[in-house]
């Protein structure tokens, strides 16, 4: 089966991990801070806080922005469940803003409508909005940032797909229009640490708070303590935190992968361009981008055009899988999950997201994908959508 995504591990990556294993510290040593610095520098952000997953990083980002019971967080329904769960971990409510049918990202126009409607009706405005850069393609952060000014919400960019992507001449993560940006380093993502994630920000207070939340809420800074330290061994837990730390083993892999990030994104871009070219005459539409952005191309997703396609979405999907093409579907609208429906969401809540769900297919995309593999994928898709056997 040709996978939809796959990590690329070099000998240099392996050597970097082995070096940590043979050193004094396999966690809480010098490498995680180096990885944090490398990621923050890459995306022109002030600070990086590493975590043991992207999900953990989203959780501490919400907590650092004081998300709690009685608050509402809005995100897109076309995302991984973690983008919504992070708010629920904090006891907050989650709501969803429908997508743009062309970019598959949270629609700034629908966001503006929903905010205006909520204010008009005296509803609860969101404390935080979590736009997701779907597939690596940046949302229109300038538009969402302008609404944040008007309605007073904070922004966490879920950039789990988007490390190495650009928006308005700056890297995703620079924080021009947001408070915190979160990356994931799961093996299917653009770079990997096995499991792992990072939150980047330009706000030193937010960075310190997130780092503390990753380490049980414990501080060794006398300035933050209640009373004076008992002695040099002393620490205090000043709020409830977690053990969300990334190990130095993971960070070593991440640091080594960072040196390959530009190469990875350039390779993904070439694959995407080739798909665009090869799929031009098929009854599908690829993801559209907004001007002045560069996708990190975590995913290459197409929508079938039901009017022009010889077979149903499900038949096309099954036919591809039967032909050894490990296609996938990103994502099932989050609010349709039983654990979200319990809050009263019903089918039809975000019509564009549901229409998208009935048409979307994620094609394979990974660093080691050769032209031959790609032509096999395209041929299988051609047969599945046009019923042409050749
Ligand atoms: C992968 C992913 C996450 C979670 O990252 P993990 O590192 O797997 O915890 C969050 N949001 C989105 C959009 C993702 O794709």
Coordinates of C-alpha atoms and ligand atoms in Angstrom, one line a residue:
X1 CA 0.0 0.0 0.0
X2 CA 1.4 3.4 -0.9
X3 CA 0.9 5.4 2.3
X4 CA -0.7 8.9 2.4
X5 CA 2.2 10.1 4.5
X6 CA 5.5 8.9 5.8
X7 CA 8.4 10.2 7.8
X8 CA 11.9 10.6 6.3
X9 CA 14.7 9.6 8.6
X10 CA 18.3 10.2 7.5
X11 CA 21.5 8.7 8.9
X12 CA 22.2 12.2 10.4
X13 CA 18.9 12.0 12.2
X14 CA 19.8 8.6 13.7
X15 CA 23.2 9.8 14.7
X16 CA 21.8 12.8 16.5
X17 CA 19.4 10.6 18.5
X18 CA 22.2 8.1 19.3
X19 CA 24.4 10.9 20.5
X20 CA 21.8 11.9 23.1
X21 CA 21.3 8.3 24.2
X22 CA 25.1 8.1 24.9
X23 CA 25.1 11.5 26.7
X24 CA 24.4 12.4 30.4
X25 CA 20.8 13.5 29.8
X26 CA 18.1 11.8 27.8
X27 CA 15.5 14.3 29.1
X28 CA 15.7 17.8 30.5
X29 CA 19.2 18.2 29.0
X30 CA 20.5 20.8 26.6
X31 CA 18.9 19.6 23.4
X32 CA 15.2 20.5 23.9
X33 CA 16.1 24.2 24.5
X34 CA 18.3 24.1 21.3
X35 CA 15.4 22.7 19.3
X36 CA 13.1 25.3 20.8
X37 CA 15.5 28.0 19.7
X38 CA 15.8 26.5 16.2
X39 CA 12.1 26.4 15.6
X40 CA 11.5 29.9 17.1
X41 CA 14.3 31.4 15.0
X42 CA 13.1 29.6 11.8
X43 CA 9.6 31.1 12.2
X44 CA 10.7 34.5 13.4
X45 CA 9.1 34.0 16.8
X46 CA 10.5 35.1 20.2
X47 CA 10.1 31.9 22.2
X48 CA 9.5 28.2 21.6
X49 CA 8.0 25.8 24.3
X50 CA 8.4 22.1 23.4
X51 CA 5.9 19.5 24.5
X52 CA 5.3 15.8 24.2
X53 CA 2.7 16.2 21.5
X54 CA 1.0 18.9 19.4
X55 CA -2.2 18.2 21.5
X56 CA -0.3 18.9 24.7
X57 CA 1.0 22.1 23.2
X58 CA -2.6 23.1 22.2
X59 CA -3.7 22.4 25.8
X60 CA -1.1 24.5 27.5
X61 CA -1.7 27.3 24.9
X62 CA -5.3 27.4 25.9
X63 CA -4.5 27.4 29.6
X64 CA -1.9 30.2 29.2
X65 CA -4.7 32.3 27.6
X66 CA -6.8 31.5 30.7
X67 CA -9.4 29.4 28.9
X68 CA -11.6 27.8 31.5
X69 CA -15.2 26.9 32.4
X70 CA -17.7 29.5 31.2
X71 CA -15.5 30.3 28.1
X72 CA -16.1 29.4 24.5
X73 CA -13.5 28.6 21.9
X74 CA -14.2 28.5 18.2
X75 CA -12.5 26.4 15.6
X76 CA -13.1 24.8 12.2
X77 CA -15.0 21.5 11.9
X78 CA -12.5 20.3 9.3
X79 CA -9.6 19.5 11.5
X80 CA -8.3 16.7 13.8
X81 CA -10.3 16.4 17.0
X82 CA -7.3 17.8 19.0
X83 CA -8.0 21.4 17.8
X84 CA -11.3 21.2 19.7
X85 CA -10.4 18.9 22.5
X86 CA -7.8 21.3 23.9
X87 CA -10.5 23.7 24.9
X88 CA -12.6 20.9 26.4
X89 CA -9.7 19.8 28.6
X90 CA -9.9 23.3 30.1
X91 CA -13.6 23.0 30.8
X92 CA -14.5 25.4 28.1
X93 CA -17.2 25.0 25.4
X94 CA -16.4 24.6 21.8
X95 CA -18.2 25.9 18.8
X96 CA -17.5 25.6 15.0
X97 CA -17.2 28.1 12.2
X98 CA -17.9 26.7 8.7
X99 CA -15.2 26.4 6.1
X100 CA -14.5 28.1 2.8
X101 CA -15.3 25.5 0.1
X102 CA -12.2 26.3 -2.0
X103 CA -9.4 26.7 0.6
X104 CA -11.0 24.1 3.1
X105 CA -10.0 26.5 5.9
X106 CA -12.1 28.3 8.4
X107 CA -13.9 31.0 6.4
X108 CA -13.2 34.5 7.7
X109 CA -16.4 35.7 6.1
X110 CA -18.5 33.1 8.0
X111 CA -16.5 34.0 11.2
X112 CA -17.4 37.7 10.7
X113 CA -21.1 36.7 10.3
X114 CA -21.1 34.5 13.3
X115 CA -19.4 37.0 15.5
X116 CA -21.8 39.8 14.4
X117 CA -24.8 37.5 15.0
X118 CA -23.6 36.4 18.4
X119 CA -23.1 40.0 19.5
X120 CA -26.5 41.1 18.1
X121 CA -28.2 38.2 19.9
X122 CA -26.4 38.8 23.2
X123 CA -24.7 35.4 23.0
X124 CA -21.3 34.6 24.4
X125 CA -18.4 35.7 22.2
X126 CA -15.4 33.4 21.9
X127 CA -12.4 34.0 24.2
X128 CA -10.1 32.2 21.8
X129 CA -10.3 31.3 18.1
X130 CA -8.2 28.4 16.8
X131 CA -7.8 28.7 13.0
X132 CA -6.2 25.6 11.5
X133 CA -3.9 25.9 8.5
X134 CA -5.4 22.9 6.8
X135 CA -3.0 20.8 4.8
X136 CA -0.2 23.4 5.4
X137 CA -2.1 26.2 3.6
X138 CA -2.3 29.3 5.9
X139 CA -5.6 30.8 6.8
X140 CA -6.2 34.4 6.0
X141 CA -4.7 35.5 9.3
X142 CA -4.9 39.2 8.5
X143 CA -8.6 39.0 8.2
X144 CA -9.0 36.9 11.4
X145 CA -6.6 39.2 13.2
X146 CA -8.7 42.2 12.3
X147 CA -11.8 40.5 13.8
X148 CA -9.8 39.8 16.9
X149 CA -9.2 43.5 17.3
X150 CA -12.9 44.2 16.9
X151 CA -14.3 41.4 19.1
X152 CA -11.5 41.1 21.6
X153 CA -10.7 37.4 21.3
X154 CA -7.2 35.8 21.3
X155 CA -5.8 33.6 18.6
X156 CA -4.0 30.2 18.7
X157 CA -2.9 29.1 15.2
X158 CA -3.1 25.4 14.9
X159 CA -0.2 25.0 12.6
X160 CA 0.2 21.2 13.1
X161 CA 0.3 21.0 9.2
X162 CA 2.1 24.2 8.5
X163 CA 5.7 24.3 9.7
X164 CA 7.7 25.7 6.8
X165 CA 4.7 27.5 5.3
X166 CA 4.5 31.2 4.6
X167 CA 1.9 34.0 4.9
X168 CA 2.4 37.5 3.7
X169 CA 6.1 37.3 3.4
X170 CA 6.6 35.8 6.8
X171 CA 6.9 32.2 8.1
X172 CA 3.9 30.7 9.8
X173 CA 4.5 31.0 13.5
X174 CA 5.8 34.6 13.4
X175 CA 2.8 35.6 15.4
X176 CA 2.0 38.8 13.4
X177 CA -1.7 38.1 13.8
X178 CA -1.9 35.7 16.7
X179 CA -0.9 35.1 20.3
X180 CA 0.5 31.5 20.0
X181 CA 1.2 29.1 17.2
X182 CA 1.3 25.4 17.7
X183 CA 3.2 22.8 15.7
X184 CA 2.9 19.0 15.7
X185 CA 5.8 16.6 15.0
X186 CA 3.8 13.4 14.6
X187 CA 5.5 11.2 11.9
X188 CA 3.0 12.0 9.2
X189 CA 3.6 15.8 9.6
X190 CA 6.2 17.8 7.8
X191 CA 9.0 17.2 10.3
X192 CA 8.9 14.6 13.1
X193 CA 10.1 13.9 16.7
X194 CA 8.1 10.6 16.9
X195 CA 5.5 12.2 19.1
X196 CA 6.0 15.9 19.9
X197 CA 4.8 19.4 19.5
X198 CA 5.8 23.0 20.1
X199 CA 4.1 26.3 21.0
X200 CA 5.8 29.5 19.7
X201 CA 5.0 33.0 20.8
X202 CA 6.5 36.5 21.1
X203 CA 5.1 37.0 24.6
X204 CA 7.7 36.1 27.2
X205 CA 5.0 35.8 30.0
X206 CA 3.0 33.3 27.9
X207 CA 6.1 31.3 27.1
X208 CA 7.1 31.1 30.7
X209 CA 3.6 30.1 31.7
X210 CA 3.4 27.4 29.0
X211 CA 6.9 26.0 30.0
X212 CA 5.7 25.8 33.6
X213 CA 2.5 24.1 32.7
X214 CA 4.6 21.5 30.9
X215 CA 6.4 20.8 34.1
X216 CA 3.7 20.3 36.8
X217 CA 3.2 24.0 37.4
X218 CA 6.5 24.0 39.3
X219 CA 8.8 27.0 39.6
X220 CA 12.3 27.5 41.0
X221 CA 12.1 31.3 40.6
X222 CA 11.9 32.8 44.2
X223 CA 10.2 35.9 42.7
X224 CA 7.1 33.7 41.9
X225 CA 7.0 31.9 45.2
X226 CA 4.7 32.3 48.1
X227 CA 7.2 33.3 50.9
X228 CA 11.0 32.6 50.7
X229 CA 12.7 29.4 49.5
X230 CA 13.5 26.9 52.3
X231 CA 16.9 26.3 50.7
X232 CA 18.7 25.5 47.5
X233 CA 16.7 22.3 46.9
X234 CA 13.4 24.3 47.0
X235 CA 10.7 24.5 44.4
X236 CA 7.0 25.4 44.5
X237 CA 4.0 24.2 42.6
X238 CA 2.1 27.5 42.0
X239 CA -0.6 26.2 39.7
X240 CA -1.7 22.8 38.4
X241 CA 0.4 21.6 35.5
X242 CA 1.3 18.4 33.8
X243 CA 4.2 16.3 32.7
X244 CA 4.1 17.3 29.1
X245 CA 7.8 17.6 28.5
X246 CA 9.6 16.6 25.3
X247 CA 12.6 14.3 25.9
X248 CA 16.0 15.3 24.6
X249 CA 15.9 12.1 22.5
X250 CA 12.9 13.5 20.6
X251 CA 14.4 17.0 20.5
X252 CA 17.6 15.6 18.9
X253 CA 15.5 14.1 16.1
X254 CA 13.6 17.3 15.7
X255 CA 16.7 19.5 15.6
X256 CA 18.2 17.3 13.0
X257 CA 14.9 17.3 11.0
X258 CA 14.8 21.2 11.2
X259 CA 18.0 21.3 9.1
X260 CA 16.0 19.4 6.4
X261 CA 12.8 21.4 6.7
X262 CA 13.3 23.6 3.6
X263 CA 14.3 20.6 1.5
X264 CA 11.1 18.8 2.7
X265 CA 8.8 21.6 1.9
X266 CA 10.5 22.2 -1.5
X267 CA 10.0 18.5 -2.3
X268 CA 6.4 18.6 -1.2
X269 CA 5.8 21.6 -3.3
X270 CA 7.2 19.8 -6.4
X271 CA 4.9 16.9 -5.7
X272 CA 1.9 19.2 -5.4
X273 CA 2.8 21.0 -8.6
X274 CA 3.1 17.7 -10.4
X275 CA -0.3 16.6 -9.0
X276 CA -1.8 19.9 -10.2
X277 CA -0.5 19.2 -13.7
X278 CA -1.4 15.5 -13.9
X279 CA -4.9 15.9 -12.5
X280 CA -5.9 18.9 -14.6
X281 CA -8.4 17.0 -16.8
X282 CA -10.0 14.9 -14.0
X283 CA -13.3 15.7 -12.4
X284 CA -11.7 17.0 -9.2
X285 CA -10.6 20.3 -7.7
X286 CA -7.5 20.7 -5.6
X287 CA -7.2 22.9 -2.6
X288 CA -7.1 26.6 -3.5
X289 CA -4.7 29.0 -1.8
X290 CA -5.1 32.7 -0.9
X291 CA -2.7 35.2 -2.4
X292 CA 0.7 35.8 -0.9
X293 CA 1.0 32.4 0.9
X294 CA 3.1 29.3 0.5
X295 CA 1.8 26.0 1.7
X296 CA 4.0 23.6 3.6
X297 CA 2.0 20.9 1.8
X298 CA 1.4 18.5 4.7
X299 CA -1.5 17.1 2.7
X300 CA -2.6 17.1 -0.9
X301 CA -6.4 17.0 -0.8
X302 CA -8.8 17.0 -3.7
X303 CA -12.6 17.3 -3.9
X304 CA -14.4 15.2 -6.4
X305 CA -16.8 17.0 -8.6
X306 CA -20.0 14.9 -8.2
X307 CA -21.5 16.3 -11.4
X308 CA -18.6 15.1 -13.5
X309 CA -17.5 12.0 -11.7
X310 CA -18.5 8.6 -13.0
X311 CA -18.6 7.0 -9.5
X312 CA -19.6 8.0 -6.0
X313 CA -17.1 9.4 -3.5
X314 CA -17.2 6.1 -1.6
X315 CA -16.6 4.0 -4.7
X316 CA -13.7 6.1 -5.8
X317 CA -12.2 5.9 -2.3
X318 CA -12.6 2.1 -2.1
X319 CA -11.3 1.6 -5.6
X320 CA -8.1 3.5 -4.8
X321 CA -7.6 1.5 -1.6
X322 CA -8.2 -1.7 -3.5
X323 CA -5.5 -0.6 -6.0
X324 CA -3.0 -0.2 -3.2
X325 CA -3.2 3.6 -2.9
X326 CA -3.4 4.5 0.8
X327 CA -5.7 7.4 0.4
X328 CA -7.3 9.0 3.4
X329 CA -10.0 11.5 4.4
X330 CA -9.1 14.6 6.3
X331 CA -11.4 15.1 8.2
X332 CA -14.8 14.0 9.5
X333 CA -16.5 17.2 10.7
X334 CA -15.5 17.2 14.4
X335 CA -19.0 18.0 15.7
X336 CA -20.4 14.8 14.0
X337 CA -18.3 12.7 16.4
X338 CA -20.6 11.1 19.0
X339 CA -18.6 12.7 21.8
X340 CA -19.4 16.1 20.4
X341 CA -23.0 15.4 19.3
X342 CA -23.7 14.9 23.0
X343 CA -23.6 18.7 23.2
X344 CA -26.5 19.0 20.7
X345 CA -24.8 19.3 17.4
X346 CA -26.8 18.0 14.5
X347 CA -26.2 17.1 10.9
X348 CA -26.4 20.3 8.8
X349 CA -24.7 22.5 11.4
X350 CA -21.9 23.5 9.0
X351 CA -23.2 22.7 5.5
X352 CA -20.0 23.5 3.6
X353 CA -17.9 21.2 5.9
X354 CA -20.4 18.4 5.4
X355 CA -20.5 18.8 1.6
X356 CA -16.7 18.8 1.7
X357 CA -16.7 15.6 3.8
X358 CA -18.8 13.9 1.0
X359 CA -16.2 14.8 -1.7
X360 CA -12.7 15.0 -0.2
X361 CA -9.9 12.5 -0.7
X362 CA -6.3 12.9 0.6
X363 CA -3.8 11.6 -2.0
X364 CA -0.4 10.3 -0.9
X365 CA 2.3 12.9 -0.3
X366 CA 5.6 12.2 1.4
X367 CA 9.3 13.1 1.0
X368 CA 10.4 9.9 -0.7
X369 CA 7.6 9.9 -3.3
X370 CA 9.0 9.3 -6.7
X371 CA 7.5 10.3 -10.0
X372 CA 6.7 6.7 -10.7
X373 CA 4.7 6.3 -7.5
X374 CA 2.9 9.5 -8.2
X375 CA 2.0 8.4 -11.7
X376 CA 0.5 5.2 -10.3
X377 CA -1.6 7.3 -7.9
X378 CA -2.8 9.5 -10.7
X379 CA -3.6 6.5 -13.0
X380 CA -5.6 4.8 -10.3
X381 CA -7.5 8.1 -9.6
X382 CA -8.2 8.5 -13.4
X383 CA -9.6 5.0 -13.6
X384 CA -11.6 5.4 -10.5
X385 CA -13.2 8.7 -11.5
X386 CA -13.7 8.2 -15.2
X387 CA -14.2 4.4 -15.4
X388 CA -11.6 4.4 -18.1
X389 CA -9.6 1.2 -18.1
X390 CA -6.3 1.4 -19.8
Ligands
LIG1 C1 -1.8 16.2 14.2 C2 -2.7 17.3 14.6 C3 -2.8 17.8 15.9 C4 -2.3 17.0 17.1 O1 -0.9 16.8 17.1 P1 -0.3 15.5 17.9 O2 1.1 15.9 17.8 O3 -0.7 14.3 17.1 O4 -0.9 15.6 19.2 C5 -3.6 18.9 16.1 N1 -4.2 19.5 15.2 C6 -4.1 19.1 13.9 C7 -4.8 19.9 12.8 C8 -3.4 18.0 13.6 O5 -3.3 17.5 12.3

